[in-house]
Amino acid sequence: LMLPPSDIVLLSLPKHLPPATSISCTSSPLAATTATLNLKGTINEVMSIAVENDSLALDLDLTTTTNNLKIAEVRERSNRKAGYKVSISSANNGVLKNGNLDSINYSLVYGTTPLLLNGSDVISYANQRALGTGVVRDIKISYSGEAAEELVSGDYTDVVTFEISAN
């Protein structure tokens, strides 16, 4: 029987106990002097990329030489401590094609980085994060225009893909 030291207890012993029987009461403090509360929260990884085309991207004047014309913005978002990287590829390796009939070479600048557009463009942002609404980088195009009489009529196209991944 354990009782707090401040409580007084009167025990009534049954009459059938032998005379050598003793009863003892002890108390020990159970209250601790420190306690801990463990807390934990988790932030999930954010990793996304989006391209916002300017209307000029789909209406390029191929008869006029163009240098560093802004045609899009890319929004990067990443909360990874080690940073992230962006891979950029061109379906036609930096060539606007009119099927197999004709083509026009072009170049792009991503933010301030000139791109090769040959499948090897990977820009690493080591130990950098793009938090909140992210980081926006301009895409600028350059090409040499040609007279309409020198080119086959039709649409000249390419598809550029942007992929974000963890470092």
C-alpha positions in Angstrom: 0.0 0.0 0.0 1.6 3.3 -1.1 0.3 6.5 0.3 1.3 10.1 0.0 3.3 11.2 3.1 0.7 13.8 4.1 -2.2 11.3 4.4 -2.8 9.6 7.7 -4.4 6.3 7.5 -5.9 4.3 10.3 -5.8 0.6 9.8 -8.0 -1.8 11.5 -6.3 -5.2 11.7 -8.4 -8.3 11.6 -8.3 -10.2 14.8 -7.1 -13.5 13.2 -3.6 -12.2 12.4 -0.8 -13.9 14.3 0.9 -11.7 16.9 4.2 -11.6 14.9 2.5 -10.0 11.9 3.6 -6.4 11.1 2.2 -4.0 8.6 4.3 -1.2 7.2 3.4 1.7 5.0 5.9 3.5 2.8 5.5 6.3 0.5 7.7 7.5 -2.3 7.3 10.6 -4.3 6.1 9.9 -7.9 6.3 13.4 -9.3 9.0 13.9 -11.8 11.1 17.1 -11.9 11.3 17.2 -15.8 9.2 16.1 -18.7 9.5 16.3 -22.4 7.2 16.9 -25.3 8.4 15.7 -28.7 7.2 17.8 -31.7 7.7 17.1 -35.4 6.3 18.5 -38.6 7.1 17.7 -42.2 7.4 19.9 -45.3 6.9 18.0 -48.5 9.2 18.5 -51.5 8.1 21.2 -54.0 9.5 20.8 -57.5 7.7 22.3 -60.5 8.4 24.2 -63.7 6.0 26.1 -66.0 6.4 27.9 -69.3 4.4 31.0 -69.9 4.5 31.8 -73.7 4.4 35.3 -75.0 2.2 35.6 -78.0 5.3 36.3 -80.1 6.5 32.7 -79.6 3.7 31.5 -81.9 4.0 34.4 -84.4 7.7 34.8 -85.2 8.5 37.0 -88.2 11.0 34.7 -89.9 11.7 37.3 -92.6 13.4 39.7 -90.1 16.6 39.1 -88.3 15.9 38.9 -84.5 18.3 39.2 -81.6 17.3 38.4 -78.0 13.6 38.7 -78.5 11.7 37.7 -75.3 9.3 35.0 -76.2 8.5 33.3 -72.9 9.1 33.1 -69.1 9.9 30.0 -67.2 8.9 29.8 -63.6 10.9 27.4 -61.5 9.9 26.2 -58.0 12.0 24.1 -55.7 12.4 23.9 -51.9 15.2 21.3 -51.9 18.1 22.2 -49.7 20.7 20.8 -52.2 19.1 22.9 -55.0 17.9 21.8 -58.4 18.7 21.6 -62.0 16.9 22.5 -65.2 17.4 20.4 -68.4 16.4 21.9 -71.7 16.1 20.1 -75.0 14.9 20.9 -78.5 13.1 18.3 -80.6 14.9 19.7 -83.7 18.2 20.6 -82.0 17.7 24.4 -82.4 16.1 24.3 -85.8 12.7 25.6 -86.9 11.6 23.1 -89.5 8.9 23.2 -92.2 8.6 19.4 -92.3 11.5 18.2 -94.5 11.1 21.1 -96.9 13.1 23.9 -95.3 14.6 25.1 -92.0 15.9 28.1 -90.0 18.5 27.8 -87.3 17.9 29.7 -84.0 19.4 30.1 -80.6 17.9 30.6 -77.2 19.1 32.3 -74.0 17.6 31.0 -70.7 17.8 33.8 -68.1 21.4 34.8 -68.8 22.6 31.4 -70.1 23.0 30.7 -73.8 21.7 27.3 -74.8 23.3 24.8 -77.2 19.9 23.0 -77.8 21.7 19.8 -78.7 20.3 17.8 -75.8 23.1 18.7 -73.4 21.8 21.8 -71.8 21.6 21.3 -68.0 21.8 24.3 -65.7 22.5 23.5 -62.1 21.4 25.7 -59.2 23.3 24.0 -56.4 22.3 24.9 -52.9 19.7 27.4 -54.3 16.0 27.3 -53.7 13.1 28.8 -55.7 10.6 29.3 -52.8 7.2 31.0 -52.8 6.1 31.9 -56.2 9.4 30.7 -57.6 12.1 32.2 -59.8 11.2 33.5 -63.2 13.7 33.4 -66.1 13.2 35.0 -69.5 13.6 33.0 -72.7 15.0 35.0 -75.6 15.4 33.9 -79.2 17.7 35.0 -82.0 17.8 34.0 -85.6 18.7 35.3 -89.1 15.6 36.3 -91.1 15.3 35.4 -94.7 13.3 36.9 -97.5 9.9 35.1 -98.0 11.0 34.4 -101.6 13.9 32.3 -100.3 11.8 30.0 -98.0 9.2 27.4 -98.7 5.8 28.6 -97.5 4.3 27.0 -94.4 4.8 26.7 -90.6 8.3 26.4 -89.2 8.2 24.7 -85.8 10.2 23.2 -83.0 9.3 22.0 -79.5 11.5 23.0 -76.6 11.1 21.0 -73.3 12.1 22.2 -69.9 12.5 19.7 -67.0 13.3 20.4 -63.4 14.9 17.8 -61.1 16.7 17.6 -57.8 20.5 18.0 -57.5 
